[in-house]
CSV table of C-alpha atoms in Angstrom, one decimal:
chain,number,residue,atom,x,y,z
A,269,MET,CA,37.7,-83.9,135.0
A,270,TYR,CA,40.6,-86.4,134.7
A,271,ILE,CA,39.8,-90.0,133.7
A,272,ILE,CA,41.9,-93.0,132.8
A,273,GLU,CA,40.8,-94.4,129.5
A,274,SER,CA,42.0,-95.7,126.1
A,275,GLY,CA,43.1,-93.5,123.2
A,276,ASN,CA,40.2,-94.6,121.2
A,277,VAL,CA,37.8,-93.4,124.0
A,278,ALA,CA,39.7,-90.1,124.1
A,279,ALA,CA,38.8,-89.7,120.4
A,280,ALA,CA,35.2,-90.6,120.9
A,281,LEU,CA,34.8,-88.3,123.9
A,282,GLY,CA,36.3,-85.5,121.7
A,283,VAL,CA,33.8,-86.1,118.9
A,284,ARG,CA,30.9,-86.1,121.4
A,285,LEU,CA,32.1,-82.9,122.9
A,286,CYS,CA,32.2,-81.4,119.4
A,287,ARG,CA,28.6,-82.3,118.9
A,288,ALA,CA,29.1,-84.1,115.6
A,289,ASN,CA,25.8,-84.6,113.8
A,290,VAL,CA,26.5,-87.5,111.5
A,291,ILE,CA,28.9,-90.5,112.0
A,292,ALA,CA,29.4,-93.1,109.4
A,293,ALA,CA,32.0,-95.8,109.8
A,294,TYR,CA,33.0,-99.3,109.0
A,295,PRO,CA,34.9,-101.3,111.7
A,296,ILE,CA,38.6,-102.2,111.3
A,297,THR,CA,41.2,-103.0,113.9
A,298,PRO,CA,42.5,-100.9,115.7
A,299,GLN,CA,39.9,-98.2,115.0
A,300,THR,CA,36.8,-100.2,115.9
A,301,PRO,CA,36.4,-99.1,119.6
A,302,VAL,CA,36.1,-95.4,118.5
A,303,THR,CA,33.0,-95.8,116.5
A,304,GLU,CA,31.7,-98.6,118.8
A,305,ARG,CA,31.8,-96.1,121.7
A,306,LEU,CA,30.2,-93.4,119.6
A,307,SER,CA,27.3,-95.7,118.6
A,308,GLU,CA,26.9,-96.5,122.4
A,309,TYR,CA,26.7,-92.7,123.2
A,310,ILE,CA,24.0,-92.3,120.5
A,311,GLU,CA,22.1,-95.3,121.7
A,312,GLU,CA,22.1,-94.3,125.4
A,313,GLY,CA,21.1,-90.7,124.4
A,314,SER,CA,24.2,-88.9,125.6
A,315,MET,CA,24.9,-87.8,122.0
A,316,LYS,CA,22.5,-86.5,119.5
A,317,ALA,CA,23.7,-87.7,116.1
A,318,GLU,CA,22.8,-89.9,113.2
A,319,TYR,CA,24.9,-93.1,113.1
A,320,VAL,CA,25.0,-94.5,109.6
A,321,PRO,CA,26.3,-98.1,109.5
A,322,VAL,CA,27.7,-98.8,106.1
A,323,GLU,CA,29.1,-101.7,104.1
A,324,SER,CA,32.6,-100.3,103.4
A,325,GLU,CA,35.0,-97.5,104.2
A,326,HIS,CA,34.4,-96.0,100.7
A,327,SER,CA,30.7,-95.7,101.6
A,328,ALA,CA,31.5,-94.3,105.1
A,329,LEU,CA,33.4,-91.4,103.6
A,330,ALA,CA,30.8,-91.0,100.9
A,331,VAL,CA,28.1,-90.6,103.6
A,332,CYS,CA,30.3,-88.0,105.4
A,333,ILE,CA,30.8,-86.1,102.2
A,334,ALA,CA,27.1,-86.0,101.4
A,335,ALA,CA,26.2,-85.1,105.0
A,336,SER,CA,28.8,-82.4,105.2
A,337,SER,CA,27.5,-81.0,101.9
A,338,THR,CA,24.2,-80.4,103.7
A,339,GLY,CA,25.9,-78.5,106.5
A,340,ALA,CA,26.2,-81.4,109.0
A,341,ARG,CA,29.3,-81.8,111.2
A,342,THR,CA,30.5,-85.3,110.4
A,343,PHE,CA,33.0,-87.8,111.7
A,344,THR,CA,34.5,-91.1,110.6
A,345,ALA,CA,37.5,-93.1,111.6
A,346,THR,CA,39.5,-95.9,110.0
A,347,SER,CA,42.9,-97.6,109.7
A,348,ALA,CA,45.2,-99.1,107.2
A,349,ASN,CA,43.4,-100.9,104.3
A,350,GLY,CA,40.2,-99.2,105.3
A,351,LEU,CA,41.8,-95.9,104.7
A,352,LEU,CA,43.2,-97.1,101.4
A,353,TYR,CA,39.7,-98.3,100.4
A,354,MET,CA,38.5,-94.7,101.0
A,355,HIS,CA,41.3,-93.3,98.8
A,356,GLU,CA,39.1,-92.0,95.9
A,357,GLN,CA,36.7,-90.3,98.3
A,358,ILE,CA,39.6,-88.9,100.3
A,359,HIS,CA,40.7,-86.9,97.2
A,360,TRP,CA,37.1,-86.0,96.6
A,361,ALA,CA,36.5,-84.6,100.1
A,362,ALA,CA,39.5,-82.3,99.8
A,363,GLY,CA,38.5,-81.1,96.3
A,364,ALA,CA,35.0,-80.5,97.5
A,365,ARG,CA,36.4,-78.4,100.4
A,366,LEU,CA,34.4,-80.2,103.1
A,367,PRO,CA,35.5,-79.8,106.7
A,368,LEU,CA,35.4,-83.5,107.6
A,369,VAL,CA,37.3,-84.8,110.6
A,370,MET,CA,38.6,-88.4,110.5
A,371,CYS,CA,40.6,-90.3,113.0
A,372,VAL,CA,43.3,-92.5,111.4
A,373,VAL,CA,44.4,-95.1,113.9
A,374,ASN,CA,47.7,-95.8,112.3
A,375,ARG,CA,48.3,-99.4,111.2
A,376,ALA,CA,50.5,-101.2,108.7
A,377,VAL,CA,49.0,-101.9,105.2
A,378,GLY,CA,48.9,-105.2,103.4
A,379,ALA,CA,50.4,-107.2,101.9
A,380,PRO,CA,51.3,-109.2,103.9
A,381,TRP,CA,48.3,-108.8,106.2
A,382,ASN,CA,49.3,-107.1,109.5
A,383,ILE,CA,47.2,-105.3,112.1
A,384,TRP,CA,50.0,-103.7,114.1
A,385,ASN,CA,51.2,-100.1,114.1
A,386,ASP,CA,53.2,-98.1,111.6
A,387,HIS,CA,52.5,-95.0,109.6
A,388,GLN,CA,52.4,-96.3,106.0
A,389,ASP,CA,48.6,-95.8,105.8
A,390,SER,CA,48.3,-92.1,106.5
A,391,ILE,CA,51.7,-91.2,105.0
A,392,SER,CA,50.5,-92.7,101.7
A,393,GLN,CA,47.6,-90.2,101.8
A,394,ARG,CA,50.0,-87.3,102.0
A,395,ASP,CA,49.1,-85.8,98.6
A,396,THR,CA,45.4,-85.8,98.8
A,397,GLY,CA,44.8,-82.3,100.1
A,398,TRP,CA,43.9,-83.2,103.7
A,399,ILE,CA,45.4,-81.6,106.7
A,400,GLN,CA,47.2,-84.2,108.8
A,401,MET,CA,47.8,-83.9,112.6
A,402,TYR,CA,49.8,-86.5,114.6
A,403,CYS,CA,49.3,-87.2,118.3
A,404,CYS,CA,51.7,-88.4,120.9
A,405,ASP,CA,49.3,-89.1,123.8
A,406,HIS,CA,45.7,-89.4,124.8
A,407,GLN,CA,45.3,-85.8,125.8
A,408,GLN,CA,46.6,-84.7,122.4
A,409,ILE,CA,44.1,-87.1,120.7
A,410,LEU,CA,41.1,-85.5,122.5
A,411,ASP,CA,42.5,-81.9,122.1
A,412,SER,CA,43.4,-82.5,118.4
A,413,VAL,CA,39.9,-83.6,117.6
A,414,ILE,CA,38.4,-80.4,119.1
A,415,LYS,CA,41.0,-78.2,117.3
A,416,ALA,CA,40.6,-80.1,114.1
A,417,TYR,CA,36.9,-79.3,113.8
A,418,TRP,CA,37.5,-75.6,114.4
A,419,LEU,CA,40.4,-75.5,111.9
A,420,ALA,CA,38.6,-77.6,109.3
A,421,GLU,CA,35.5,-75.4,109.3
A,422,LYS,CA,37.6,-72.2,109.3
A,423,VAL,CA,39.6,-73.2,106.2
A,424,SER,CA,37.1,-75.5,104.5
A,425,ALA,CA,39.5,-78.5,104.3
A,426,PRO,CA,39.2,-82.0,105.8
A,427,ILE,CA,41.5,-83.2,108.6
A,428,MET,CA,43.0,-86.5,109.6
A,429,VAL,CA,43.8,-86.8,113.3
A,430,CYS,CA,46.4,-89.6,113.3
A,431,TYR,CA,47.4,-91.6,116.3
A,432,ASP,CA,49.3,-94.9,116.7
A,433,GLY,CA,47.3,-98.1,116.7
A,434,PHE,CA,47.5,-100.1,119.9
A,435,ILE,CA,50.4,-98.0,121.3
A,436,LEU,CA,47.9,-95.2,121.9
A,437,SER,CA,44.5,-96.6,120.7
A,438,HIS,CA,44.4,-99.5,123.2
A,439,THR,CA,46.6,-98.3,126.1
A,440,TYR,CA,45.1,-96.5,129.1
A,441,MET,CA,46.4,-93.3,130.5
A,442,PRO,CA,45.0,-90.3,132.4
A,443,PHE,CA,43.8,-87.3,130.5
A,444,GLU,CA,41.5,-84.4,131.1
A,445,VAL,CA,38.0,-84.3,129.6
A,446,PRO,CA,37.1,-80.7,129.2
A,447,GLN,CA,33.7,-79.3,130.2
A,448,GLN,CA,31.1,-79.1,127.5
A,449,GLU,CA,30.6,-75.3,128.1
A,450,LYS,CA,34.3,-74.7,127.3
A,451,VAL,CA,34.2,-76.8,124.1
A,452,ASP,CA,31.0,-74.9,123.1
A,453,ALA,CA,32.8,-71.6,123.7
A,454,PHE,CA,35.7,-72.8,121.6
A,455,LEU,CA,33.8,-74.4,118.8
A,456,PRO,CA,30.6,-72.7,117.6
A,457,PRO,CA,28.0,-74.7,115.6
A,458,PHE,CA,29.0,-75.4,112.0
A,459,ARG,CA,27.6,-72.7,109.8
A,460,PRO,CA,29.0,-73.4,106.3
A,461,ASP,CA,29.1,-70.7,103.6
A,462,TYR,CA,27.1,-73.0,101.4
A,463,ALA,CA,24.9,-76.0,102.2
A,464,LEU,CA,22.7,-78.0,99.8
A,465,ASN,CA,19.2,-76.7,99.8
A,466,PRO,CA,16.3,-78.4,98.1
A,467,GLU,CA,14.7,-75.0,97.4
A,468,GLU,CA,17.7,-74.1,95.2
A,469,PRO,CA,18.9,-77.3,93.5
A,470,ALA,CA,22.5,-77.5,92.4
A,471,SER,CA,25.0,-80.1,91.3
A,472,LEU,CA,28.3,-80.1,93.2
A,473,ASN,CA,31.6,-81.0,91.6
A,474,THR,CA,30.2,-82.3,88.3
A,475,VAL,CA,32.5,-82.5,85.3
A,476,THR,CA,34.5,-79.3,85.4
A,477,LEU,CA,36.3,-78.3,82.2
A,478,PRO,CA,39.9,-77.4,81.8
A,479,ASP,CA,39.1,-73.8,81.2
A,480,VAL,CA,37.0,-71.3,83.1
A,481,ARG,CA,33.3,-70.9,82.1
A,482,ILE,CA,30.5,-68.4,82.3
A,483,ASP,CA,27.9,-69.8,84.8
A,484,VAL,CA,24.1,-69.4,84.6
A,485,HIS,CA,24.3,-66.0,86.4
A,486,GLY,CA,26.7,-64.7,83.7
A,487,GLU,CA,29.7,-64.8,86.1
A,488,LEU,CA,33.1,-66.2,85.3
A,489,ALA,CA,33.4,-69.4,87.2
A,490,HIS,CA,36.5,-71.4,88.1
A,491,GLY,CA,37.9,-74.1,85.9
A,492,TYR,CA,39.4,-77.2,87.4
A,493,MET,CA,42.8,-75.6,87.7
A,494,GLU,CA,41.6,-72.5,89.7
A,495,ILE,CA,39.7,-74.8,92.1
A,496,ARG,CA,42.8,-76.9,92.7
A,497,TYR,CA,45.0,-73.8,93.1
A,498,LEU,CA,42.7,-72.4,95.8
A,499,LEU,CA,43.0,-75.7,97.7
A,500,GLN,CA,46.8,-75.4,97.7
A,501,GLU,CA,46.7,-71.7,98.5
A,502,GLU,CA,44.3,-72.1,101.4
A,503,LEU,CA,46.1,-75.2,102.8
A,504,ARG,CA,49.3,-73.1,102.9
A,505,THR,CA,47.6,-70.2,104.6
A,506,SER,CA,45.9,-72.7,107.0
A,507,LEU,CA,49.2,-72.9,108.8
A,508,ALA,CA,48.6,-69.4,110.2
A,509,VAL,CA,45.0,-70.4,111.1
A,510,ALA,CA,46.4,-73.4,113.0
A,511,ALA,CA,48.4,-71.1,115.1
A,512,GLU,CA,45.2,-69.1,115.8
A,513,ALA,CA,43.5,-72.3,116.8
A,514,GLU,CA,46.3,-73.2,119.2
A,515,LYS,CA,46.2,-69.8,120.8
A,516,ARG,CA,42.4,-69.8,121.2
A,517,PHE,CA,42.6,-73.3,122.6
A,518,ALA,CA,45.3,-72.3,125.1
A,519,GLU,CA,43.2,-69.4,126.3
A,520,ILE,CA,40.1,-71.5,126.9
A,521,PHE,CA,41.6,-74.8,128.1
A,522,GLY,CA,44.9,-73.7,129.5
A,523,ARG,CA,46.9,-76.2,127.4
A,524,GLY,CA,49.0,-75.8,124.3
A,525,GLY,CA,52.3,-74.8,122.9
A,526,ASP,CA,53.9,-74.4,119.5
A,527,PRO,CA,51.2,-75.3,117.0
A,528,TYR,CA,53.6,-77.1,114.5
A,529,ILE,CA,56.4,-78.7,116.5
A,530,GLU,CA,56.9,-80.1,119.9
A,531,PRO,CA,60.6,-79.7,120.8
A,532,TYR,CA,62.2,-81.5,123.8
A,533,ARG,CA,65.7,-80.4,125.0
A,534,CYS,CA,66.4,-78.9,121.6
A,535,ASP,CA,67.6,-75.4,122.6
A,536,ASP,CA,71.3,-76.2,123.2
A,537,ALA,CA,71.3,-79.5,121.2
A,538,ASP,CA,73.7,-80.2,118.4
A,539,HIS,CA,71.7,-83.0,117.0
A,540,ILE,CA,67.9,-83.3,116.8
A,541,ALA,CA,65.9,-86.4,116.4
A,542,VAL,CA,62.7,-85.8,114.4
A,543,GLY,CA,59.6,-87.9,114.1
A,544,LEU,CA,55.8,-88.2,114.1
A,545,GLY,CA,53.5,-89.4,116.9
A,546,SER,CA,54.2,-91.5,120.0
A,547,LEU,CA,57.7,-92.5,118.8
A,548,THR,CA,58.9,-89.0,119.6
A,549,TYR,CA,57.9,-89.4,123.2
A,550,GLN,CA,59.8,-92.7,123.4
A,551,LEU,CA,62.8,-90.9,121.9
A,552,ARG,CA,62.7,-88.5,124.9
A,553,VAL,CA,63.9,-91.5,127.1
A,554,SER,CA,66.9,-91.9,124.7
A,555,VAL,CA,67.6,-88.2,124.7
A,556,ASP,CA,67.6,-88.2,128.6
A,557,ALA,CA,70.0,-91.1,128.6
A,558,LEU,CA,72.4,-89.5,126.1
A,559,ARG,CA,72.3,-86.2,127.9
A,560,LYS,CA,73.6,-88.0,131.0
A,561,GLU,CA,76.5,-89.1,128.8
A,562,GLY,CA,77.1,-85.5,127.9
A,563,ILE,CA,75.8,-85.8,124.3
A,564,LYS,CA,73.9,-82.7,123.3
A,565,VAL,CA,70.8,-84.2,121.7
A,566,GLY,CA,67.1,-83.3,121.6
A,567,VAL,CA,63.9,-84.5,119.9
A,568,MET,CA,61.3,-82.7,118.0
A,569,GLY,CA,57.8,-84.1,117.2
A,570,ILE,CA,56.0,-82.7,114.2
A,571,ARG,CA,52.4,-82.1,114.9
A,572,PHE,CA,51.3,-81.1,111.4
A,573,TYR,CA,52.6,-83.1,108.5
A,574,ARG,CA,50.3,-81.4,105.9
A,575,PRO,CA,50.3,-78.5,105.4
A,576,PHE,CA,54.1,-79.0,106.1
A,577,PRO,CA,55.3,-76.3,108.5
A,578,ASP,CA,58.5,-75.9,106.6
A,579,ALA,CA,59.5,-72.5,107.9
A,580,ALA,CA,59.0,-73.4,111.6
A,581,ILE,CA,60.9,-76.7,111.1
A,582,ALA,CA,63.8,-75.0,109.3
A,583,ASN,CA,64.0,-72.3,111.9
A,584,ALA,CA,64.1,-74.9,114.7
A,585,LEU,CA,66.8,-76.9,113.0
A,586,LYS,CA,68.9,-73.9,111.8
A,587,GLY,CA,72.6,-74.2,112.8
A,588,LYS,CA,72.2,-77.8,114.2
A,589,LYS,CA,74.9,-80.2,113.2
A,590,GLY,CA,72.6,-83.1,112.4
A,591,VAL,CA,69.0,-84.1,112.0
A,592,ILE,CA,68.1,-87.7,112.6
A,593,VAL,CA,64.7,-88.6,111.1
A,594,PHE,CA,62.9,-91.6,112.6
A,595,GLU,CA,60.0,-92.9,110.5
A,596,LYS,CA,57.5,-95.7,110.6
A,597,ALA,CA,56.8,-95.4,106.9
A,598,LEU,CA,58.8,-95.3,103.6
A,599,SER,CA,58.3,-93.9,100.2
A,600,TYR,CA,59.3,-97.3,98.7
A,601,GLY,CA,62.1,-97.0,96.2
A,602,TYR,CA,63.6,-94.0,97.9
A,603,GLU,CA,63.5,-93.0,101.6
A,604,GLY,CA,61.1,-91.9,104.3
A,605,ALA,CA,58.7,-89.2,103.0
A,606,LEU,CA,59.3,-87.1,106.1
A,607,ALA,CA,63.0,-87.1,105.6
A,608,SER,CA,62.5,-86.0,102.0
A,609,ASP,CA,60.2,-83.2,103.0
A,610,LEU,CA,62.5,-82.1,105.8
A,611,LYS,CA,65.5,-81.9,103.5
A,612,SER,CA,63.4,-79.9,101.0
A,613,ALA,CA,62.4,-77.5,103.8
A,614,LEU,CA,66.0,-77.1,105.0
A,615,TYR,CA,67.3,-76.5,101.5
A,616,GLU,CA,64.5,-73.9,100.8
A,617,HIS,CA,65.2,-72.0,104.0
A,618,LEU,CA,68.9,-72.6,104.8
A,619,ALA,CA,70.7,-73.2,101.5
A,620,GLY,CA,73.6,-70.9,101.2
A,621,THR,CA,73.6,-69.8,104.8
A,622,GLY,CA,76.2,-72.4,105.8
A,623,HIS,CA,73.7,-73.7,108.4
A,624,LEU,CA,72.5,-76.8,106.6
A,625,PRO,CA,72.5,-79.7,109.0
A,626,LEU,CA,73.3,-83.3,107.8
A,627,VAL,CA,70.0,-85.3,107.6
A,628,GLN,CA,70.0,-89.0,108.3
A,629,ASN,CA,67.0,-91.3,108.0
A,630,PHE,CA,66.1,-94.3,110.1
A,631,ILE,CA,63.1,-96.6,109.5
A,632,ALA,CA,61.7,-98.3,112.6
A,633,GLY,CA,58.7,-100.3,113.8
A,634,ILE,CA,57.4,-101.4,110.4
A,635,GLY,CA,54.4,-103.7,110.8
A,636,GLY,CA,54.6,-103.2,114.6
A,637,ARG,CA,58.2,-104.6,115.0
A,638,GLU,CA,59.1,-103.7,118.5
A,639,ILE,CA,61.1,-100.5,118.8
A,640,ARG,CA,63.5,-101.1,121.7
A,641,THR,CA,64.4,-97.9,123.5
A,642,ASP,CA,68.0,-99.2,123.8
A,643,ASP,CA,68.1,-99.5,120.0
A,644,LEU,CA,66.9,-95.9,119.6
A,645,THR,CA,69.5,-94.8,122.1
A,646,GLN,CA,72.3,-96.6,120.3
A,647,THR,CA,71.2,-95.4,116.9
A,648,LEU,CA,71.0,-91.8,118.1
A,649,ARG,CA,74.4,-92.0,119.8
A,650,ALA,CA,76.0,-93.5,116.6
A,651,ALA,CA,74.3,-90.9,114.4
A,652,THR,CA,75.6,-88.0,116.4
A,653,GLN,CA,79.1,-89.3,116.0
A,654,SER,CA,79.2,-90.1,112.2
A,655,ARG,CA,77.2,-90.5,109.1
A,656,ILE,CA,75.9,-94.1,109.2
A,657,ALA,CA,74.7,-94.6,105.6
A,658,LYS,CA,73.3,-92.6,102.7
A,659,GLU,CA,70.4,-95.0,102.4
A,660,PRO,CA,67.7,-95.1,105.1
A,661,THR,CA,68.8,-97.5,107.8
A,662,TRP,CA,66.3,-100.0,109.2
A,663,ILE,CA,66.4,-100.4,113.0
A,664,GLY,CA,65.5,-103.8,114.5
A,665,LEU,CA,65.7,-105.6,111.2
A,666,LYS,CA,66.6,-109.3,111.6
A,667,LEU,CA,67.8,-110.1,108.1
B,119,MET,CA,39.9,-60.7,84.5
B,120,GLY,CA,40.2,-64.0,86.4
B,121,THR,CA,38.0,-65.9,88.8
B,122,ARG,CA,39.6,-64.7,92.0
B,123,ASN,CA,36.4,-63.1,93.3
B,124,TYR,CA,34.1,-65.9,92.2
B,125,ARG,CA,31.6,-66.6,95.0
B,126,ARG,CA,32.4,-70.3,95.3
B,127,LYS,CA,35.6,-72.3,96.0
B,128,THR,CA,34.4,-75.4,94.3
B,129,SER,CA,32.6,-76.5,91.1
B,130,HIS,CA,28.9,-75.6,91.5
B,131,SER,CA,26.3,-76.0,88.7
B,132,GLU,CA,22.8,-74.6,88.9
B,133,ASN,CA,20.0,-75.5,86.6
B,134,GLY,CA,20.4,-73.6,83.4
B,135,PRO,CA,21.8,-73.8,79.9
B,136,GLY,CA,25.4,-74.6,79.5
B,137,ASP,CA,26.5,-74.6,83.2
B,138,GLY,CA,28.9,-77.4,82.3
B,139,GLY,CA,30.5,-75.3,79.6
B,140,ARG,CA,30.1,-75.0,75.8
B,141,THR,CA,29.9,-78.7,75.2
B,142,GLY,CA,28.8,-78.3,71.6
B,143,SER,CA,32.5,-78.3,70.7
B,144,TRP,CA,32.7,-82.0,71.7
B,145,ARG,CA,30.5,-83.0,68.8
B,146,VAL,CA,31.8,-85.0,65.9
B,147,GLU,CA,28.4,-85.8,64.4
B,148,ARG,CA,25.6,-83.4,64.1
B,149,PRO,CA,21.9,-84.4,64.4
B,150,VAL,CA,20.0,-83.2,61.3
B,151,LEU,CA,16.2,-83.2,61.3
B,152,ASN,CA,14.2,-84.1,58.2
B,153,LYS,CA,10.9,-82.2,58.7
B,154,SER,CA,9.1,-84.3,56.1
B,155,LEU,CA,9.5,-87.4,58.4
B,156,CYS,CA,9.1,-85.7,61.8
B,157,ILE,CA,5.6,-86.4,63.4
B,158,PRO,CA,4.9,-83.0,65.0
B,159,CYS,CA,6.1,-81.2,61.8
B,160,LYS,CA,4.0,-83.5,59.5
B,161,ARG,CA,0.8,-83.2,61.6
B,162,ASN,CA,1.5,-79.6,62.8
B,163,THR,CA,0.4,-80.7,66.3
B,164,GLU,CA,2.2,-81.2,69.6
B,165,ALA,CA,2.9,-84.9,69.5
B,166,CYS,CA,5.7,-87.5,69.8
B,167,PHE,CA,8.6,-85.3,71.1
B,168,ILE,CA,10.5,-88.6,71.8
B,169,CYS,CA,13.7,-86.7,70.9
B,170,TRP,CA,12.9,-84.0,73.5
B,171,LEU,CA,12.2,-86.6,76.1
B,172,PHE,CA,15.3,-88.7,75.6
B,173,CYS,CA,17.9,-85.9,75.0
B,174,PRO,CA,20.3,-86.2,78.1
B,175,ASP,CA,21.5,-82.7,77.7
B,176,VAL,CA,18.0,-81.1,77.3
B,177,VAL,CA,19.0,-79.3,74.1
B,178,ILE,CA,16.0,-80.2,72.0
B,179,SER,CA,12.9,-78.0,72.3
B,180,ARG,CA,9.4,-79.2,72.7
B,181,THR,CA,8.3,-77.1,69.7
B,182,ILE,CA,7.1,-77.4,66.1
B,183,PRO,CA,9.6,-78.1,64.6
B,184,PRO,CA,11.8,-79.4,67.5
B,185,LYS,CA,14.9,-77.2,67.6
B,186,ILE,CA,18.4,-78.5,68.5
B,187,ASP,CA,20.7,-76.2,70.4
B,188,LEU,CA,24.1,-76.9,68.8
B,189,GLU,CA,25.9,-74.7,71.3
B,190,TYR,CA,25.5,-77.6,73.8
B,191,CYS,CA,24.5,-80.7,71.8
B,192,LYS,CA,27.4,-83.2,72.3
B,193,GLY,CA,26.3,-85.3,69.3
B,194,CYS,CA,25.6,-88.4,71.3
B,195,GLY,CA,23.0,-89.6,68.8
B,196,ILE,CA,20.4,-90.7,71.2
B,197,CYS,CA,17.7,-88.6,69.5
B,198,ALA,CA,18.5,-90.2,66.2
B,199,GLU,CA,18.4,-93.7,67.7
B,200,GLU,CA,15.1,-93.1,69.5
B,201,CYS,CA,13.2,-91.2,66.7
B,202,PRO,CA,10.4,-93.6,65.6
B,203,THR,CA,10.3,-92.3,62.1
B,204,ARG,CA,14.1,-92.0,61.6
B,205,ALA,CA,13.6,-88.2,61.0
B,206,ILE,CA,17.0,-87.4,62.7
B,207,THR,CA,20.2,-88.5,61.1
B,208,MET,CA,23.7,-88.0,62.4
B,209,VAL,CA,26.0,-86.3,59.9
B,210,ASP,CA,29.8,-86.0,60.1
B,211,GLU,CA,30.7,-82.5,61.3
B,212,ALA,CA,33.3,-82.4,58.5
B,213,GLN,CA,30.4,-82.3,56.0
B,214,PHE,CA,29.5,-78.8,57.2
B,215,THR,CA,31.5,-75.7,56.0
B,216,GLU,CA,32.8,-73.2,58.4
B,217,GLU,CA,29.8,-70.9,57.7
B,218,ASP,CA,27.4,-73.7,58.4
B,219,LYS,CA,29.0,-74.5,61.8
B,220,ASP,CA,27.0,-72.0,63.7
B,221,LYS,CA,23.8,-72.6,61.8
B,222,GLU,CA,21.3,-75.2,62.5
């Protein structure tokens, strides 16, 4: 069934279809309508779940961690400073290998206080051990939530489903709401390898020494380093599992594509614009305009930021003249984190082949500054002609 | 042999001695019991056991005399602090010879 609704409602519908058992959240703009809608579903009886209202985002994630440890399928959502307030628990959830799903409705972080969209919140959580997916439209939000639960539970890692605040969260567009039977066929009930059981008391993730130890059964148990290595190892292998998720999803729902990247007019392009989220769909308008001028340019959205699909990205950019990275976030003191990661992937896979493209970095839409499509087109046109600057260049800056 | 085939991916402690590791190595002061002051020792009856009750690592036995498992005792000194007859004193580990280290 197709409906016209907001991106936040698309997320809430996805969570209901996934039959989440426990939802804990604290309201923050522009995330609020997601959890508001979920609380309404529970109140009206259309969703069977426990809604735990809490006094902070830190507690929201703590509730999800505890609930997930007992084998419940959990959900939370947040934005900006709410996400930052969770930060300690975000690391914890990954180290504890809990398959939480959280929507991050991307918003600028303070100071100064700002409620509008950029990506600084989720990008700053890059190194926590969570999988990060970025969405470009409402259909992707709903579909990503469903895929995220399957993937998270398969690889025992938490997932952030990130989508742009206001631009996607509060705008309305048509999208398909899949049938419950199809979602049930795709996503079986959560059956964790281990769940807390009062009959067999245990302490999870208590102080773990630098070295390995003999446990009470006489078996050699991991030290901290082994546990952290396994997190890294399984996040890397989760890239292959994400491809399996995409394939299964396409079989059941008839939608899907490349699991890692979303290329548009890239095949014969000399220059490729790269970005995360809805900005890459806006860039399609610029690409179309420049194509009419005869400039061979394409745009590629990256769907997974962590684990970073370095091989797929390098393969897609191999032999291109230039890569133009547009970002709504910055690793302050250097450049956009995506640009750094992308250069690292290109170097790893293409160094010495003579096919290393020039990478340029543009920062746009910080704190919700309007990104004019004309500005994107002009920037893209100029970047295909020459190297603009070594430092990241800010678009739309009025300084 | 490593931990590759260990059954869990995370840190998981079950009830039992030393599932947090051999924490006795953390100790800088050792609790030493003076049996002539200890109530259950003096009266040869199950009494007091305040040290057993208060030990946060459950390394003191509820026996006559109370035995302290130095494999896991971190040397926090709570037993010495709580003992109503001052029968337990904390002694610098440097006072013990290498041979003494493993003995009570």
